[in-house]
Short mmCIF file of C-alpha atoms in Angstrom, two decimals:
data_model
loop_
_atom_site.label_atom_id
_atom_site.label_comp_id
_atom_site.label_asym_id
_atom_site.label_seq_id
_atom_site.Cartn_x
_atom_site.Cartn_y
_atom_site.Cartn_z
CA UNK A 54 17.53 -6.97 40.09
CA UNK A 55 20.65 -8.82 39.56
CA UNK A 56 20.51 -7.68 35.68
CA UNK A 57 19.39 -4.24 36.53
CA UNK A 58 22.76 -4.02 38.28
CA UNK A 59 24.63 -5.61 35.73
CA UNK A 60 23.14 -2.81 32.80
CA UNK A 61 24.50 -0.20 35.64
CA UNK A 62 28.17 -1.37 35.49
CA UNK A 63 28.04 -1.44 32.15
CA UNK A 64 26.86 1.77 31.37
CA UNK A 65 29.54 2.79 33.66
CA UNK A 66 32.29 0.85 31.63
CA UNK A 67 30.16 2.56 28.76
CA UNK A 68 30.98 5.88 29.88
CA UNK A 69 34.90 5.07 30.15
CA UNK A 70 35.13 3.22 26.94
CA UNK A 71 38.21 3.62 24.51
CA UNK A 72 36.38 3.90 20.91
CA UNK A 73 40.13 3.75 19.29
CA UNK A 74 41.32 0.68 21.18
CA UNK A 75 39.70 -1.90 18.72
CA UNK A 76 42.54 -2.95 15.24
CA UNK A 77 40.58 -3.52 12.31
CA UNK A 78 42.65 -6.88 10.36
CA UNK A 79 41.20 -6.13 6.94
CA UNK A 80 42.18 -2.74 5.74
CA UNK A 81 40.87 -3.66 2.14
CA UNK A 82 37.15 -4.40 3.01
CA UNK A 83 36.19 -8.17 1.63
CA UNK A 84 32.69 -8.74 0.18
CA UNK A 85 31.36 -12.32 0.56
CA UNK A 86 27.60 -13.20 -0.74
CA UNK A 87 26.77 -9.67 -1.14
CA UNK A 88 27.67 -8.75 2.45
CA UNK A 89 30.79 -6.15 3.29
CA UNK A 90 32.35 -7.54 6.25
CA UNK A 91 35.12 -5.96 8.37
CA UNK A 92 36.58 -7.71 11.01
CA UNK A 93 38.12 -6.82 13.96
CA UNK A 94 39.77 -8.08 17.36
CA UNK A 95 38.79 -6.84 20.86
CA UNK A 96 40.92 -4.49 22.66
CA UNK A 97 39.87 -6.21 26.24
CA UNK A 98 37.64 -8.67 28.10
CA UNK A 99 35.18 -6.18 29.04
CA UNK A 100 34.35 -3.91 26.27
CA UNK A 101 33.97 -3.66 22.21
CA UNK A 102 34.24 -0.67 20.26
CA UNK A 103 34.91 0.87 17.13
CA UNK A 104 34.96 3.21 14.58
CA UNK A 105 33.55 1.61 11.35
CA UNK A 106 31.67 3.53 8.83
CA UNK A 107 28.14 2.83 6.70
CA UNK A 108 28.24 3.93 2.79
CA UNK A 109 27.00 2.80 -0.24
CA UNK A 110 29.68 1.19 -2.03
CA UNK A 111 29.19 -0.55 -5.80
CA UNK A 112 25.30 -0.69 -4.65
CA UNK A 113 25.63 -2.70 -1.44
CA UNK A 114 23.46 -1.03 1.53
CA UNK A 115 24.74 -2.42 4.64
CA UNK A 116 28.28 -3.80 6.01
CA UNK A 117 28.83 -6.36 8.65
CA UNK A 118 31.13 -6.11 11.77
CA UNK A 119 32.66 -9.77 12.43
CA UNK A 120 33.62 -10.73 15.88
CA UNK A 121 36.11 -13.94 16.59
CA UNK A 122 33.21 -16.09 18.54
CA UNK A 123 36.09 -17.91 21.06
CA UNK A 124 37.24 -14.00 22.43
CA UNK A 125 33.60 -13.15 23.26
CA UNK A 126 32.02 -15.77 25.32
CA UNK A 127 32.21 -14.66 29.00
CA UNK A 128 31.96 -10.96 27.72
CA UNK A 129 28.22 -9.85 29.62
CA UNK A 130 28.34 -6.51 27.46
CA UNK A 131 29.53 -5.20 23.99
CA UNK A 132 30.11 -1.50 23.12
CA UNK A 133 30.55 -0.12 19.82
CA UNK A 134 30.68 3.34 18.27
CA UNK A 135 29.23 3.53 14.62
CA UNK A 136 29.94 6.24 12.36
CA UNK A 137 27.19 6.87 10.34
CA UNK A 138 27.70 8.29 6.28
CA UNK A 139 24.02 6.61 5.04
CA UNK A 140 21.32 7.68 7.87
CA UNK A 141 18.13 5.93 7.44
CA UNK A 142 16.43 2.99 9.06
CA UNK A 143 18.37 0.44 9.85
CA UNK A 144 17.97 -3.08 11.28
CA UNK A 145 20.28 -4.89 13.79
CA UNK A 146 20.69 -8.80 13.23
CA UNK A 147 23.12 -10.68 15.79
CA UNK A 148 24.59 -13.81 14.82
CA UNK A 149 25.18 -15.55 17.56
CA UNK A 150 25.01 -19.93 19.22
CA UNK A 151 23.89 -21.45 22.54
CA UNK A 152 21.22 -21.65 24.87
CA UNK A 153 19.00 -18.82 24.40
CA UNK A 154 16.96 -19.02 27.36
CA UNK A 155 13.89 -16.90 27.56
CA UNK A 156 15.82 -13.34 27.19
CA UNK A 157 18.53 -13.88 25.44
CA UNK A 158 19.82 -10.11 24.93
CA UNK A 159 18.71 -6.80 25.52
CA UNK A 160 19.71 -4.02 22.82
CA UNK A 161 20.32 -0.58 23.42
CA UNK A 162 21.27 2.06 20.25
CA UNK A 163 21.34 5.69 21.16
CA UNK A 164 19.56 4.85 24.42
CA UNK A 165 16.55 3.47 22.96
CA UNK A 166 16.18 0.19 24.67
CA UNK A 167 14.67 -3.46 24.29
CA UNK A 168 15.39 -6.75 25.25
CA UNK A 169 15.04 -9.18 23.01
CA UNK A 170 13.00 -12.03 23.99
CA UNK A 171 14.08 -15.60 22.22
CA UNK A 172 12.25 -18.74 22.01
CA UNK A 173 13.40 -21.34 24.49
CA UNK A 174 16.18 -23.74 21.87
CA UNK A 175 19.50 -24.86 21.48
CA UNK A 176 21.72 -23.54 18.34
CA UNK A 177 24.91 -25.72 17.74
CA UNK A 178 24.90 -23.73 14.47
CA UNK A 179 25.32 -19.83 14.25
CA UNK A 180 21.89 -18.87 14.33
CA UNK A 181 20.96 -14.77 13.13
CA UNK A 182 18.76 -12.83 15.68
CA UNK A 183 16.44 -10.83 14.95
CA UNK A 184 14.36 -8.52 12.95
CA UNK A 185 12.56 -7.04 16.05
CA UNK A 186 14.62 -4.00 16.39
CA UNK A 187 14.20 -1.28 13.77
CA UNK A 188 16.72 1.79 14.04
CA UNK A 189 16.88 5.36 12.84
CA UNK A 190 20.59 6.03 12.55
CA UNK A 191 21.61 9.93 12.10
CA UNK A 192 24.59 10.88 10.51
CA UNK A 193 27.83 10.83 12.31
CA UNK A 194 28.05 8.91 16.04
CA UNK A 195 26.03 6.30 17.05
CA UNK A 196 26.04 3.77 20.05
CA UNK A 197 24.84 0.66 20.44
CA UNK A 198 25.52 -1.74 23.14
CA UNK A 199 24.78 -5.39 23.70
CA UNK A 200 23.87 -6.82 27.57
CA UNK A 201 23.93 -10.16 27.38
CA UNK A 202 21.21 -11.62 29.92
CA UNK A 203 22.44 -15.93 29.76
CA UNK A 204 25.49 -16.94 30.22
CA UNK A 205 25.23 -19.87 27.48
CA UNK A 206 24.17 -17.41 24.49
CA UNK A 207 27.38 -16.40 22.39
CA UNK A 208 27.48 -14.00 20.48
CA UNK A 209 29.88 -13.77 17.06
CA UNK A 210 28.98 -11.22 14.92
CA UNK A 211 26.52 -7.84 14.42
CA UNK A 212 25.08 -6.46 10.81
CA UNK A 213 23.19 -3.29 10.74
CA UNK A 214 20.61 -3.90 7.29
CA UNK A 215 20.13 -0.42 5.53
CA UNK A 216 16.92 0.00 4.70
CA UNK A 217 15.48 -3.44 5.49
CA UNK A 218 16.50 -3.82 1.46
CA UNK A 219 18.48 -7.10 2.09
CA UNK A 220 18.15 -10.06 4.77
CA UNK A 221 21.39 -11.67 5.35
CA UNK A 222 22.16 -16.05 4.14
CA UNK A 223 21.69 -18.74 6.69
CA UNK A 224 19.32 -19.82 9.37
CA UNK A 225 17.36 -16.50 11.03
CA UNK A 226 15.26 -16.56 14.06
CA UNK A 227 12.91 -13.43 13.83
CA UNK A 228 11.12 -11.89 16.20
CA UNK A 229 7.54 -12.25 17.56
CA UNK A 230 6.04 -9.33 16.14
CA UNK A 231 7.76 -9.68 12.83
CA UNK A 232 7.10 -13.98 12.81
CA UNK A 233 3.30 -12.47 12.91
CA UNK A 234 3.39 -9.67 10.97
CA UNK A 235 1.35 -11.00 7.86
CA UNK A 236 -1.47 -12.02 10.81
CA UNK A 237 -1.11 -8.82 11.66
CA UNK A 238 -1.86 -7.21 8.59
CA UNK A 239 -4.43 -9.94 8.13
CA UNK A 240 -6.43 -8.98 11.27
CA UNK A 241 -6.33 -5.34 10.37
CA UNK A 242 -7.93 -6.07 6.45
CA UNK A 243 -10.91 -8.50 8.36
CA UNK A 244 -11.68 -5.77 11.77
CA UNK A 245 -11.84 -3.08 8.84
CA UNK A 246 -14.33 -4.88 6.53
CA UNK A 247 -16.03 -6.09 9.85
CA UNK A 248 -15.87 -2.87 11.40
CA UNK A 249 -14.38 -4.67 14.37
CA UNK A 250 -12.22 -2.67 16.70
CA UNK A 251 -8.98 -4.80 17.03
CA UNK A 252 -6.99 -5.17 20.55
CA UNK A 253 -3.92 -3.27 20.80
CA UNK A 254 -0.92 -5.63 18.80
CA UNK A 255 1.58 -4.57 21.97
CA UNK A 256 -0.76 -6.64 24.48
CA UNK A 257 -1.49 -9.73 21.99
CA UNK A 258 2.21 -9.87 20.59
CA UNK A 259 4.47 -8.05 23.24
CA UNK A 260 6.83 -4.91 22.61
CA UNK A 261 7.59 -3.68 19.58
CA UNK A 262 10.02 -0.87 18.02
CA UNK A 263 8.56 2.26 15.94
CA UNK A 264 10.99 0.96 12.83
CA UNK A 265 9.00 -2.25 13.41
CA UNK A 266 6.16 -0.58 13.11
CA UNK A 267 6.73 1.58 9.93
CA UNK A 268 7.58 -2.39 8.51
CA UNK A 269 4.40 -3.40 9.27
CA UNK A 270 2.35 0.09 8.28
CA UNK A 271 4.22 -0.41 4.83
CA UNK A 272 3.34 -4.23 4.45
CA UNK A 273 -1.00 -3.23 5.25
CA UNK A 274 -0.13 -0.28 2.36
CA UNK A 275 0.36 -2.79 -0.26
CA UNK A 276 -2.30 -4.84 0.50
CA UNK A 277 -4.81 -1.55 1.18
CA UNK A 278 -3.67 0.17 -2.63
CA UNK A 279 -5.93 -3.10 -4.12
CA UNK A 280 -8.85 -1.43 -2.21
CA UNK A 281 -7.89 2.60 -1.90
CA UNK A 282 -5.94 3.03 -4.98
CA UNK A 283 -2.11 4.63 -5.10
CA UNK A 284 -1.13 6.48 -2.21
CA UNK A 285 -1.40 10.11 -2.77
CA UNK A 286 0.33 11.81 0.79
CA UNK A 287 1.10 10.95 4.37
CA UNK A 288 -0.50 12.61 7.50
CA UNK A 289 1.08 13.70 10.61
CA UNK A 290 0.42 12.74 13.63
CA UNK A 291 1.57 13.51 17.27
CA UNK A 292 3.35 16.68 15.76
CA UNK A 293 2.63 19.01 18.60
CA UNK A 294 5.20 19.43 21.25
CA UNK A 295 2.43 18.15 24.36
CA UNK A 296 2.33 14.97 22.09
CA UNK A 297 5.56 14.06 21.75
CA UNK A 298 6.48 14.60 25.42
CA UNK A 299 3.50 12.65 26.29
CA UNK A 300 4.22 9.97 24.66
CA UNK A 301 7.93 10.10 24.18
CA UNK A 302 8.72 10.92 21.01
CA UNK A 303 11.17 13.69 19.58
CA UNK A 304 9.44 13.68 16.57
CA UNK A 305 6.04 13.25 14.97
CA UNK A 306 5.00 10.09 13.05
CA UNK A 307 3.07 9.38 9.69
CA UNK A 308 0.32 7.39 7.72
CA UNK A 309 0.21 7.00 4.11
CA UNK A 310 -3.66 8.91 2.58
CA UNK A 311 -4.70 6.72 -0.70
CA UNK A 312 -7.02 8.19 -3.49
CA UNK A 313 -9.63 6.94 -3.22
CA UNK A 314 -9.88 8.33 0.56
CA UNK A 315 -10.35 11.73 -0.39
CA UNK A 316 -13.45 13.68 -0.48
CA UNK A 317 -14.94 16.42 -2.63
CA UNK A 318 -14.84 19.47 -1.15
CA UNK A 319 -18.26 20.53 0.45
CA UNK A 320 -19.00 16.76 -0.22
CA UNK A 321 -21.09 14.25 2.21
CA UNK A 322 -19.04 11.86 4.29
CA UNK A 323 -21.22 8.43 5.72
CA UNK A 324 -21.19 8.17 9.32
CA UNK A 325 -21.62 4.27 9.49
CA UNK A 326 -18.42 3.97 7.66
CA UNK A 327 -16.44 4.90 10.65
CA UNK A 328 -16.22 2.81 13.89
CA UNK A 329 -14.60 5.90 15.88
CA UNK A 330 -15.05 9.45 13.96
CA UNK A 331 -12.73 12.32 14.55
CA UNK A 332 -12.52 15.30 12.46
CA UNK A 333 -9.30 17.86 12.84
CA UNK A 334 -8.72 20.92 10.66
CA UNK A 335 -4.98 21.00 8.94
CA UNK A 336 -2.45 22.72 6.94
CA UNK A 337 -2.38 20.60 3.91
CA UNK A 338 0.85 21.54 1.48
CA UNK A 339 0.73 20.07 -2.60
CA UNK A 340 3.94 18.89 -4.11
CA UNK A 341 5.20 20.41 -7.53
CA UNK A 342 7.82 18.35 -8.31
CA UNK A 343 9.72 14.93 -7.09
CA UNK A 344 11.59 15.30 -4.76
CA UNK A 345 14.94 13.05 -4.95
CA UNK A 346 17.40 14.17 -2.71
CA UNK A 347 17.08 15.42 1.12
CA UNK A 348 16.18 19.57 0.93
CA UNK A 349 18.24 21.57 3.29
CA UNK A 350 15.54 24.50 4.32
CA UNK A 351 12.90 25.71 4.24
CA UNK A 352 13.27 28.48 1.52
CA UNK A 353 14.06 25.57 -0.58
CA UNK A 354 10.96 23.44 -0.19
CA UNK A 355 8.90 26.18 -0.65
CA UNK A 356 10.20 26.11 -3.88
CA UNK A 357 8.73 22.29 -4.65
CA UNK A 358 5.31 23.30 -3.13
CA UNK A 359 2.22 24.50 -5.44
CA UNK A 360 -0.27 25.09 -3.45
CA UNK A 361 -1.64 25.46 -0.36
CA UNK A 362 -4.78 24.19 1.33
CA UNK A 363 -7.02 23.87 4.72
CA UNK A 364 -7.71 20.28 4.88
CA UNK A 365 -9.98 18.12 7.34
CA UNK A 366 -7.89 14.85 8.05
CA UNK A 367 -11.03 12.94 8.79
CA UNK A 368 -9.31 9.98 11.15
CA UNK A 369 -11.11 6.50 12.54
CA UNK A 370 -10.02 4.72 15.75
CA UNK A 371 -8.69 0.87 14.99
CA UNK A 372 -8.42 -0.43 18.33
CA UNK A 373 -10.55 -1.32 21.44
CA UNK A 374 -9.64 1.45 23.73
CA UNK A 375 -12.05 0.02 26.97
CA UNK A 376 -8.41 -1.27 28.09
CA UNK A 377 -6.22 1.74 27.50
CA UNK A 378 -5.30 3.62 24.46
CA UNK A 379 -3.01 1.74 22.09
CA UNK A 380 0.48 2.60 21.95
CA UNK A 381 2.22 5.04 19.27
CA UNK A 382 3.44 2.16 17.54
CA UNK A 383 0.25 0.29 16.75
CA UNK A 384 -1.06 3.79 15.94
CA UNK A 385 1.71 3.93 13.37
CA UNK A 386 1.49 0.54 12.36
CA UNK A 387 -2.43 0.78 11.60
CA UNK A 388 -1.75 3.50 8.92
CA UNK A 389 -1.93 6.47 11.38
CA UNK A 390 -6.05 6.48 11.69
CA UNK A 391 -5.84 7.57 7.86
CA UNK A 392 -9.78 7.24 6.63
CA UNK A 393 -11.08 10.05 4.85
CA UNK A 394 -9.57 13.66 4.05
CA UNK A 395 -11.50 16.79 2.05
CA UNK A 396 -9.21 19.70 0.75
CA UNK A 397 -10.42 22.99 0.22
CA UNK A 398 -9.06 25.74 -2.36
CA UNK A 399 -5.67 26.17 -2.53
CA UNK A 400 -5.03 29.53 -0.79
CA UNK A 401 -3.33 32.06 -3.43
CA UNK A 402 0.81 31.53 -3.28
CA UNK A 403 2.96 29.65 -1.84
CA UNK A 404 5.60 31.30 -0.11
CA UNK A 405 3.41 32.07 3.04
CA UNK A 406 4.97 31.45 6.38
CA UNK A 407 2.37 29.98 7.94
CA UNK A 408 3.09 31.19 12.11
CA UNK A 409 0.49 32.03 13.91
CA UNK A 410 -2.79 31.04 11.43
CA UNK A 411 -5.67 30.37 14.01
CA UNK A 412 -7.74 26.70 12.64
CA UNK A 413 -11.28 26.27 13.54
CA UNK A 414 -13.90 23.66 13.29
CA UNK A 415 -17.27 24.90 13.22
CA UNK A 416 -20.25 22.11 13.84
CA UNK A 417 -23.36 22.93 13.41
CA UNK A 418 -22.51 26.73 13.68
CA UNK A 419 -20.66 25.54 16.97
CA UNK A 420 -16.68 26.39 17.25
CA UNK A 421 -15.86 22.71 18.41
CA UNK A 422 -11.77 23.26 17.29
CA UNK A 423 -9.38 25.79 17.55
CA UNK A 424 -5.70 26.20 17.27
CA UNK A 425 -2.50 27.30 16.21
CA UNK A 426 -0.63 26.46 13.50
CA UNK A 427 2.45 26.89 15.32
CA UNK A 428 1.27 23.81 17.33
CA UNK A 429 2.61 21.67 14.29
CA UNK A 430 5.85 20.77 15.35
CA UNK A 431 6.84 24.55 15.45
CA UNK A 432 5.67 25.53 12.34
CA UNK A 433 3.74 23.47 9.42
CA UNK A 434 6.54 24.04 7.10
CA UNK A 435 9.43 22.40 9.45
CA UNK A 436 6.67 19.58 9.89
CA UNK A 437 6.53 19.51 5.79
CA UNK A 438 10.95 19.32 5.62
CA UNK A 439 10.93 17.08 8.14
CA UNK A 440 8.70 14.18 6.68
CA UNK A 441 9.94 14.80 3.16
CA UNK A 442 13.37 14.15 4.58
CA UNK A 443 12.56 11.15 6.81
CA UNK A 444 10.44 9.41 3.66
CA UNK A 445 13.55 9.96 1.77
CA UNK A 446 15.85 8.25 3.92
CA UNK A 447 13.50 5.35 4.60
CA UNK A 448 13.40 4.48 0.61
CA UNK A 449 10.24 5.85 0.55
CA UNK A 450 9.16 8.24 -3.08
CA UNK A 451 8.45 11.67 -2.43
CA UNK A 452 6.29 12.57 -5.65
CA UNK A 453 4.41 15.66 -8.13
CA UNK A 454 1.27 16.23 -6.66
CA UNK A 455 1.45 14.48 -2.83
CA UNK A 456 -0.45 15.71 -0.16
CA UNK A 457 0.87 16.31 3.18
CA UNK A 458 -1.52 16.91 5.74
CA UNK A 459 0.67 18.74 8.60
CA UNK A 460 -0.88 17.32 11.78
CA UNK A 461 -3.61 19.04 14.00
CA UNK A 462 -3.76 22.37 15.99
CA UNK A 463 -5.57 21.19 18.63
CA UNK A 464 -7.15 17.87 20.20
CA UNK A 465 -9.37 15.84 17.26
CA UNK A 466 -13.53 17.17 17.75
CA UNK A 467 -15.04 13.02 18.26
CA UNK A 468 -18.53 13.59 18.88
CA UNK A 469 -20.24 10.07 19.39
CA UNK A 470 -22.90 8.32 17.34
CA UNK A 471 -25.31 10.39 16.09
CA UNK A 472 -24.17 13.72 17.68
CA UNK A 473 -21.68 13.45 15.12
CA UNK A 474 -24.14 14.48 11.74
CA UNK A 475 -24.74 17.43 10.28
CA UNK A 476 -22.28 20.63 8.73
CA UNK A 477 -18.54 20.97 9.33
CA UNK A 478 -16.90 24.38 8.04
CA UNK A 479 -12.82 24.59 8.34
CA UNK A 480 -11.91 28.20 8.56
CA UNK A 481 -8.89 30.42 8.92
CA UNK A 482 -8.01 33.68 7.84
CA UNK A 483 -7.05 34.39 4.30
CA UNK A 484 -8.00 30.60 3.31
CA UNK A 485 -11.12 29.22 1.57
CA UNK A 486 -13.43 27.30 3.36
CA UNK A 487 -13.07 23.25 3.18
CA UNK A 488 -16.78 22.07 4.55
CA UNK A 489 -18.75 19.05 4.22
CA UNK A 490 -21.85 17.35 5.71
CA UNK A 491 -21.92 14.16 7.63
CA UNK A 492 -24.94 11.62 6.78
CA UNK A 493 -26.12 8.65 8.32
#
């Protein structure tokens, strides 16, 4: 309680805050071991802020604020205002000595919060915390703010990592989810050649942060290509606007789809190769052309498209669910549910607007789906601009001939065991049919 009412005052000094009060020393910025660094001396006891910018200068991708270790040590919080030229993901290291206790810090950027939870150890060296906090910075403002939980733990300086391209020199203490990341990658590769429904990483590791999990989604992608071939597109997931609210989000999330995932159209699809089957009927939109460089509309992606397609995103269920669901972020950092996918014909153009097309799943003859496509985060073509651009500024390749399957229309059909064989037929008006048969 007594730290509850601490974060309260300083959200109130938060709100008062002078971002101009802080004097940079070095107006020529000084690059030491490949690291920009700006330092800077506090305007008070109580507060830190500035205005400091993020760019890409001569090819370095993140800059360093330094703060004078002997001004901070009674300071409980730290505020600063970022200015943001590069958005992307970035991730927040503290440097920092002392006794670290059990919860050293808690972290808040653009009021998404966690508290960073330190092994029990003294540092009489700088030590840098942590790689458990992946951010997606916008362009322009951002905040971040530092509430410092034990008295003993000094702080001395923050980096924001661009990209997680880079990991700064010296002795690092990483985070619980990222020390096991490799396990966890590990344990996903042996439940999915065991078929072995795996218990939600969140209650065997503790919290985690979606940029944490994106780390760890891309980390099971390399290993999974050796199996599954290139990746070939990304699904959406948790597009619709009852999703996100539901489960926090203000915006969807995605899964890479690899080659060798995809099915002929009209094609059979095993049943005993999934350990929970859902079927959903999408949008799915082709790439013409690489895409380099952030696109601006709409009019202008339609442009890079070639051709248009219903798609069944054929997902399967990682994670023991007799508990509780699993959270969005072992969702994302399973791969999204990715498993099998079946395109039909492309639909003739490409400049369609796509409002208002009406999905269905037949079964059997049965109409077990039906939606509308402007479920998909408005529309499936702001779904489209909005992954391209978030790929893009997470170093990710946006490539010729990627498939993006736009998220569902309605909740997934998951019939269970055997009530799950026989005919599906995608439909909507104007497009060919995508249809297959599930076998035992």
């Amino acid at each position: 309680m007594k730290n509850f009412y601490l974060f309260i005052i300083c959200l109130l000094a938060f709100s008062a805050c002078d971002y101009t009060g802080l004097t940079i020393i070095n107006e020529v910025h000084e690059e030491k071991n490949g690291i920009l660094i700006m330092e800077a001396e506090h305007p008070n006891e109580a507060s830190s802020s500035a205005e400091w910018s993020t760019d890409r200068l001569d090819n370095t991708t993140f800059v360093e604020m330094e703060e004078p270790a002997e001004t901070i040590d009674t300071i409980p919080s730290l505020l600063y205002k970022m200015e943001i030229n590069t958005p992307g993901i970035y991730s927040i290291w503290i440097k920092a000595k002392g006794n670290t206790g059990k919860d050293a810090f808690a972290l808040s950027v653009n009021q998404d919060n966690i508290n960073i939870q330190a092994k029990d150890a003294v540092y009489d060296e700088f030590v840098w915390f942590t790689r458990n906090s992946y951010y997606k910075l916008e362009q322009g403002e951002n905040i971040l703010q530092l509430l410092f939980k034990d008295e003993d733990f000094h702080p001395d300086s923050i980096m924001l990592l661009h990209n997680q391209q880079q990991t700064p020199a010296g002795n690092i203490e990483v985070s619980a989810v990222m020390e096991e990341s490799n396990n966890l990658v590990d344990e996903f590769i042996k439940g999915r050649e065991n078929q072995q429904l795996l218990q939600p990483y969140g209650n065997a590791y503790g919290n985690y942060s979606l940029g944490e999990a994106y780390h760890i989604q891309w980390e099971l992608a390399q290993r999974l290509k050796n199996e599954l071939g290139d990746i070939v597109g990304y699904k959406l997931a948790f597009a619709t606007e009852e999703a996100m609210e539901n489960f926090g989000l203000n915006e969807p999330v995605y899964g890479p789809l690899f080659k060798e995932q995809e099915i002929k159209n009209g094609g059979e699809v095993e049943l005993n190769e999934f350990m929970q089957f859902h079927i959903e009927n999408e949008l799915a939109l082709v790439l013409a052309t690489d895409i380099t460089s952030p696109v601006s509309s709409i009019e202008e992606l339609q442009e890079k498209v070639s051709s248009i397609h219903l798609s069944f995103d054929m997902a399967d269920g990682r994670f023991d669910r007799s508990g509780g669901r699993e959270g969005v972020n072992d969702f994302v950092a399973s791969g999204g549910g990715a498993h099998r996918f079946i395109l039909s014909e492309p639909v003739e153009g490409t400049n369609h607007d796509l409002s208002n097309i009406i999905l269905k799943v037949h079964h059997n003859d049965n109409v077990v789906y039906e939606g509308s496509s402007d479920n998909v985060y408005g529309n499936p073509w702001k779904a489209l601009l909005w992954v391209v651009n978030d790929l893009l500024e997470n170093g990710r390749s946006v490539q010729e001939g990627m498939i993006f399957l736009t998220g569902k229309v309605d909740s997934p059909y998951t019939p269970q065991g055997e009530d799950a064989l026989g005919k599906y037929q995608g439909t909507a008006e104007g497009f060919p049919e995508v249809s297959c048969q599930v076998v035992k």
